[in-house]
mmCIF file of C-alpha atoms in Angstrom:
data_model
loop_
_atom_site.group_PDB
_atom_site.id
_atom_site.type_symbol
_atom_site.label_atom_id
_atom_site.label_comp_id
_atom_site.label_asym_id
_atom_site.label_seq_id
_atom_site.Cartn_x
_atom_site.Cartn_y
_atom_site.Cartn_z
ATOM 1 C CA UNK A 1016 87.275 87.204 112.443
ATOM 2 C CA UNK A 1017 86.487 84.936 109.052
ATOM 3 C CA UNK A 1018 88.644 85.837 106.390
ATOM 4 C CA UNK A 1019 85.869 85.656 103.764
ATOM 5 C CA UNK A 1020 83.325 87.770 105.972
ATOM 6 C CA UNK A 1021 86.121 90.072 106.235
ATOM 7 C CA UNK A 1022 86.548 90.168 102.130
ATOM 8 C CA UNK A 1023 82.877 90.426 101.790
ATOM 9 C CA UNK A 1024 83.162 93.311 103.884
ATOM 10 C CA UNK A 1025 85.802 94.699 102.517
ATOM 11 C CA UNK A 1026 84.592 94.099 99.056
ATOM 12 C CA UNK A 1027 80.874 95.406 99.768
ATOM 13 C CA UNK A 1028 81.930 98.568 101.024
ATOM 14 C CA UNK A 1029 83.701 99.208 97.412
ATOM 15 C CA UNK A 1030 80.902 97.896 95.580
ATOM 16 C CA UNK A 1031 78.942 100.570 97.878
ATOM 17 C CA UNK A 1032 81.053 103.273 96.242
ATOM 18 C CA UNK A 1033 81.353 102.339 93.041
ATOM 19 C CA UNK A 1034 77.507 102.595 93.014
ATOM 20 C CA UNK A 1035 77.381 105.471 94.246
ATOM 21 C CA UNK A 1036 79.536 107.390 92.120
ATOM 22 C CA UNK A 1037 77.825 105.504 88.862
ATOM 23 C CA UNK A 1038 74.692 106.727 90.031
ATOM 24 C CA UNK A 1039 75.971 110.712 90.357
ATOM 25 C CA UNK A 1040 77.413 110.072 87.097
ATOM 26 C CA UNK A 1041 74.101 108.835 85.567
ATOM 27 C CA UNK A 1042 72.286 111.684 87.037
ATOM 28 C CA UNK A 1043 74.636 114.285 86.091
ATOM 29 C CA UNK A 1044 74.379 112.976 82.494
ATOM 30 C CA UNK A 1045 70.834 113.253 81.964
ATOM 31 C CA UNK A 1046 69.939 116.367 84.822
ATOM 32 C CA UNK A 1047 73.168 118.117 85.042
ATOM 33 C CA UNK A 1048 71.361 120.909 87.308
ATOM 34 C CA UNK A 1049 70.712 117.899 90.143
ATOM 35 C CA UNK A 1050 74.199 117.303 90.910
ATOM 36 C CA UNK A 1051 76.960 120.180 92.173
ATOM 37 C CA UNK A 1052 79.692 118.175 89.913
ATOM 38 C CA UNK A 1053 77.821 119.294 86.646
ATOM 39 C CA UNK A 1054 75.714 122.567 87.626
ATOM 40 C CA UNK A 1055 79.294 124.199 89.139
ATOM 41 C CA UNK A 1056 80.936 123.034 85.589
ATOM 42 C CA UNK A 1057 78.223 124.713 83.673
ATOM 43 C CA UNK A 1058 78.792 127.791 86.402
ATOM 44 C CA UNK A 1059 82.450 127.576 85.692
ATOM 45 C CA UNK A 1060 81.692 127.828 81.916
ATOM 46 C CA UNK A 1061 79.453 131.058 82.368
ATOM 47 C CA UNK A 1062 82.131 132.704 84.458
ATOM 48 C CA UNK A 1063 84.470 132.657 81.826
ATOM 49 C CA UNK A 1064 82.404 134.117 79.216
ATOM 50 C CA UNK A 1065 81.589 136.964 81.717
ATOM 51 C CA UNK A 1066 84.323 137.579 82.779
ATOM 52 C CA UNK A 1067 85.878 137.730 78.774
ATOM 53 C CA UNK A 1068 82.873 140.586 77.950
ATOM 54 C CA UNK A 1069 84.146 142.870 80.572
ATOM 55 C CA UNK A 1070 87.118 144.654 80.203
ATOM 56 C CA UNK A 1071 89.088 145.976 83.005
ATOM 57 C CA UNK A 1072 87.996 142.447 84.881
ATOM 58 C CA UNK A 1073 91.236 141.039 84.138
ATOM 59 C CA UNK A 1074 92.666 141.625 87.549
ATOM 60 C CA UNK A 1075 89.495 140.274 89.270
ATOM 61 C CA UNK A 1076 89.531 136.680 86.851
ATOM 62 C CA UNK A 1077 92.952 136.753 87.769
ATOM 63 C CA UNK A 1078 92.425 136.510 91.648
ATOM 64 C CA UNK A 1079 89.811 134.091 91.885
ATOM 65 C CA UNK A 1080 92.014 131.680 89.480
ATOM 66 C CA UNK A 1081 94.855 131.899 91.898
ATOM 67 C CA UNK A 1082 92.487 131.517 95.104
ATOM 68 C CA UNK A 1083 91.305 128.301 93.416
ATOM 69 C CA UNK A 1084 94.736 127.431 92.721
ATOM 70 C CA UNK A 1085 95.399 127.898 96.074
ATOM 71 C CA UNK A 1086 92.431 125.615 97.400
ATOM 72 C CA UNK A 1087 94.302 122.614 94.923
ATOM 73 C CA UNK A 1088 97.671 123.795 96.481
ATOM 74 C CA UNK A 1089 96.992 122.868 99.431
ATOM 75 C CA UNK A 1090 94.592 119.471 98.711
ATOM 76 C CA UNK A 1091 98.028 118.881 96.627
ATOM 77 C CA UNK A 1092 100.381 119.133 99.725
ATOM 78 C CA UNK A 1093 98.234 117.377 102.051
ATOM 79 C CA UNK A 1094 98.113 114.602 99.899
ATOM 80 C CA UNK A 1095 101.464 114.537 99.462
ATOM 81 C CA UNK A 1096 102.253 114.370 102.858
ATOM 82 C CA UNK A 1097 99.747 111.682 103.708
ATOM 83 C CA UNK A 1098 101.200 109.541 100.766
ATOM 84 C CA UNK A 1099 104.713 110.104 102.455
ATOM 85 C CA UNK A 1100 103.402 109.219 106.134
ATOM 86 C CA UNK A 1101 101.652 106.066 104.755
ATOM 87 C CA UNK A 1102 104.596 104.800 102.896
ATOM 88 C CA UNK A 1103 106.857 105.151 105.728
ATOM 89 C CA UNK A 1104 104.739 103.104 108.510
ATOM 90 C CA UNK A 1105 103.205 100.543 105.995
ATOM 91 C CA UNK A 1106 105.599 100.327 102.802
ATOM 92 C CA UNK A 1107 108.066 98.404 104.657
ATOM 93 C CA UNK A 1108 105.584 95.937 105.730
ATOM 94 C CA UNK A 1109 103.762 95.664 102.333
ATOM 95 C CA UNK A 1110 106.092 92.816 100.434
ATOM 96 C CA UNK A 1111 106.115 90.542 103.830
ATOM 97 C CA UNK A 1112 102.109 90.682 103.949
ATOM 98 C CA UNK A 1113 101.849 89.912 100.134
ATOM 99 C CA UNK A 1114 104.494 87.165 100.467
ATOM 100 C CA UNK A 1115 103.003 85.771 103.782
ATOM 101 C CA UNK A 1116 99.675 84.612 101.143
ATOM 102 C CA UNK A 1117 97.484 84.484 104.779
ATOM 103 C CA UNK A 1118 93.684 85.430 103.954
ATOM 104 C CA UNK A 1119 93.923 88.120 106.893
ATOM 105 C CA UNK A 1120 97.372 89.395 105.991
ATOM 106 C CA UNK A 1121 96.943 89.514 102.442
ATOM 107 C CA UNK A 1122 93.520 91.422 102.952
ATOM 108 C CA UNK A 1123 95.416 94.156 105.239
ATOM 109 C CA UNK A 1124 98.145 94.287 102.793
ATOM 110 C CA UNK A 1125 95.435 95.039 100.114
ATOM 111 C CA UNK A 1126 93.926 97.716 102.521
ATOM 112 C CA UNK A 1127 97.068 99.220 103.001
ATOM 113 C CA UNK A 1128 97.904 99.087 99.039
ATOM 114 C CA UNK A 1129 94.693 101.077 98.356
ATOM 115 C CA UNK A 1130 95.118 103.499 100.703
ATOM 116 C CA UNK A 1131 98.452 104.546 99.532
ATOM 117 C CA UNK A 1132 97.366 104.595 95.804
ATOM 118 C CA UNK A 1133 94.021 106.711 96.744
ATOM 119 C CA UNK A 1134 96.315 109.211 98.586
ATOM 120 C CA UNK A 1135 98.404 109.219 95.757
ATOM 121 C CA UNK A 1136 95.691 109.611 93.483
ATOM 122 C CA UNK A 1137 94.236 112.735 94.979
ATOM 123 C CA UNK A 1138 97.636 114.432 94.782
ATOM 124 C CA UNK A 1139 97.797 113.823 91.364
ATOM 125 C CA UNK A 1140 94.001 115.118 90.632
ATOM 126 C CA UNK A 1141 94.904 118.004 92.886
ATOM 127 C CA UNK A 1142 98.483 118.464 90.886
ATOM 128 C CA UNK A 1143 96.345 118.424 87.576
ATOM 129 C CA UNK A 1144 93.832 121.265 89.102
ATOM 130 C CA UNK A 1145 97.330 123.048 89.517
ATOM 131 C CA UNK A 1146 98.181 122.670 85.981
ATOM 132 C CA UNK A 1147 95.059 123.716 84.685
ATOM 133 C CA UNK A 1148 94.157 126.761 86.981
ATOM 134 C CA UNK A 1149 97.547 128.110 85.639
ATOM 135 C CA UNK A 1150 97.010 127.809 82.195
ATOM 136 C CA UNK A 1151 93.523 129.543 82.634
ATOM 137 C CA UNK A 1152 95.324 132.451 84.470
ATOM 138 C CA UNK A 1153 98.101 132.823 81.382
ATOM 139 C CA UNK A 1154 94.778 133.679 79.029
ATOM 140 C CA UNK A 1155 92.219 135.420 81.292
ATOM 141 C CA UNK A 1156 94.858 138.040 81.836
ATOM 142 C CA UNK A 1157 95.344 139.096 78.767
ATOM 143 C CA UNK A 1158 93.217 142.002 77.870
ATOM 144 C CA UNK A 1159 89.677 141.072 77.409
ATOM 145 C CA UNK A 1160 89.260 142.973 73.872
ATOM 146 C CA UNK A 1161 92.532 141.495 72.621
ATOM 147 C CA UNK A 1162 92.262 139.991 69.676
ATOM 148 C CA UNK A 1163 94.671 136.654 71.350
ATOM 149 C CA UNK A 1164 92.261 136.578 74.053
ATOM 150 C CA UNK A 1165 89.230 136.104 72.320
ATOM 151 C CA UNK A 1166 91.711 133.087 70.038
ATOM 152 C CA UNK A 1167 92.335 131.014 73.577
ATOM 153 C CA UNK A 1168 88.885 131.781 75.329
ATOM 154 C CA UNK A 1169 88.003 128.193 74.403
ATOM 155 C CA UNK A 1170 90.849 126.973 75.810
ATOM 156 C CA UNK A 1171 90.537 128.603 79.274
ATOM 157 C CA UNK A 1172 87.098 127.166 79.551
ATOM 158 C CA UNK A 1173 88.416 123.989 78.891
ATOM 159 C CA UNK A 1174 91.299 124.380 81.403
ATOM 160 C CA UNK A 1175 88.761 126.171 84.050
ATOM 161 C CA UNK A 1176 86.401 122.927 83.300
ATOM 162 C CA UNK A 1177 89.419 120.537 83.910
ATOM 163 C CA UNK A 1178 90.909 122.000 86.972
ATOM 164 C CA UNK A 1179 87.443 122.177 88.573
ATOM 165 C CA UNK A 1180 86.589 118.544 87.855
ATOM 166 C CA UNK A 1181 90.422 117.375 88.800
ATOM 167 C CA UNK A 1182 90.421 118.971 92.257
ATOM 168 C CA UNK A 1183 86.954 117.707 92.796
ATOM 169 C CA UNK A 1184 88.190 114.298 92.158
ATOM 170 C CA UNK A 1185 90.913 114.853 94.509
ATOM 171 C CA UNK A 1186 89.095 115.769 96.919
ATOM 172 C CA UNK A 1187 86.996 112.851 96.476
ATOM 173 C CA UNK A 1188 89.302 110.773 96.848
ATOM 174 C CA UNK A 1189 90.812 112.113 99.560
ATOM 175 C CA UNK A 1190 87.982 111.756 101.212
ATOM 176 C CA UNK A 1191 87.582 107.825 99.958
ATOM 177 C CA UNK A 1192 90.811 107.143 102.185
ATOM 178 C CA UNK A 1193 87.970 107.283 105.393
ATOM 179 C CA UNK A 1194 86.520 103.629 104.645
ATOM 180 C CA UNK A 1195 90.024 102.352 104.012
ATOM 181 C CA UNK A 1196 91.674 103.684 107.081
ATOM 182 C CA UNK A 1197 88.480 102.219 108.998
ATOM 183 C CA UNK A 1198 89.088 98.790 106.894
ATOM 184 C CA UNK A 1199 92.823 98.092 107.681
ATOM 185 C CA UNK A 1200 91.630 98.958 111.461
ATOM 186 C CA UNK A 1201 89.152 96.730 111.390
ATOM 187 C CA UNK A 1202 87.184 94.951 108.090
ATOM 188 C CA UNK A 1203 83.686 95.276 110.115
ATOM 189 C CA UNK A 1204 83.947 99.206 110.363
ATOM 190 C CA UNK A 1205 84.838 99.385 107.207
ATOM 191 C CA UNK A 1206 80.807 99.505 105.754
ATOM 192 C CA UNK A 1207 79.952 101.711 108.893
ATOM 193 C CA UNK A 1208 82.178 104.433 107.449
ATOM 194 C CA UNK A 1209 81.677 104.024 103.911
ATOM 195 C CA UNK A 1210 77.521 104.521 104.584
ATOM 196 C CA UNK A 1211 78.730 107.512 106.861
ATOM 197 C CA UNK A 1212 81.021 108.656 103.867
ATOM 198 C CA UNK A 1213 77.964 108.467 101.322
ATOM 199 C CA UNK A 1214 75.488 110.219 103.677
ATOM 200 C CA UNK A 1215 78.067 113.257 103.795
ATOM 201 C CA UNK A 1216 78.804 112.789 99.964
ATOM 202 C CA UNK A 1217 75.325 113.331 99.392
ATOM 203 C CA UNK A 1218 75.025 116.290 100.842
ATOM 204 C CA UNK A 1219 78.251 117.342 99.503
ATOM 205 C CA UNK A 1220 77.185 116.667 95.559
ATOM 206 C CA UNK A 1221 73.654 118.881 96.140
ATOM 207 C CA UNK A 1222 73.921 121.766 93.901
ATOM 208 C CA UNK A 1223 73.477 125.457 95.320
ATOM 209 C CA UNK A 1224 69.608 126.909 95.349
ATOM 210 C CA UNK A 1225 69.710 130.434 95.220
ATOM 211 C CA UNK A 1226 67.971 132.230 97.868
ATOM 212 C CA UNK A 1227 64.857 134.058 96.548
ATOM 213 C CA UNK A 1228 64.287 137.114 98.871
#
């Protein structure tokens, strides 16, 4: 295959997401209620003001902190696992590919570069969700009509609004490793997934309608 097809390829399909994600970030600015990213952060923030008005909910606010802690537990560990697996059959390889300086060999090299770094990336968006979903659980235990409670409530939102938007991210991303999997296979299948990847991204940043009965 030609080498520069296979950059323009290559380089299209990240152009492709890079759009994509400037345009969710454009919507979400000015009609936060279109996109899930933005109308679950505003849900996020509501939660923890309900959940600080009720006492005796501690318990409950407790529980659905650790089941989202558990969600970026495991997004954490798969990550990590995939970084581990893609180190071991390309890292070796890597240096020799970016010391060859061959337009085909370089651009797999690249590929394989990315990939490695995205998979990394997630774990460390999903580590940060961690982080934060643990802090959050520290404060929303403590007794709702506590005077210390109502002192960190701005803080948990904050760390409830963090850990949501870091494990979304890693999610994201994990997801992202699709096109570059499909690119170090072969450049040409590289677009065909990313367009596949943005149909189902689509679908995946449309907030919740509630059902009216």
């Amino acid at each position: 295959m030609n080498s520069l097809l296979a950059w323009i390829l290559v380089m299209g399909s990240l152009a492709l997401l890079a759009v994509y994600e400037g345009r969710v970030y454009w919507i979400g600015q000015r009609y936060p209620a279109r996109t899930a990213r933005y109308a679950n952060a505003r849900l996020r923030t509501q939660w923890v003001g309900a959940m600080s008005a009720q006492p005796g909910f501690e318990i409950v606010a407790v529980q659905a902190l650790r089941n989202t802690l558990m969600s970026a537990t495991i997004s954490a560990s798969t990550a990590a696992l995939a970084v581990m697996g893609s180190v071991t059959l390309a890292g070796s390889s890597l240096a020799g590919r970016f010391n060859v300086g061959a337009p085909d060999e370089l651009l797999h090299a690249v590929l394989q570069a990315m990939l490695v770094m995205t998979l990394f990336a997630s774990y460390v968006c999903s580590a940060m969700a961690m982080r934060h979903y643990g802090h959050a659980s520290f404060i929303m235990s403590m007794p709702a009509a506590s005077p210390e409670r109502a002192a960190f409530t701005p803080a948990a939102v904050t760390h409830v609004l963090r850990g949501g938007l870091m494990y979304s991210w890693g999610l994201r991303l994990f997801l992202m490793v699709a096109p570059l999997v499909a690119g170090i296979v072969h450049p040409m299948a590289m677009p065909v997934v990313t367009v596949l990847l943005l149909v189902a991204l689509h679908f995946f940043d449309q907030p919740a309608t509630p059902v009216v009965a």
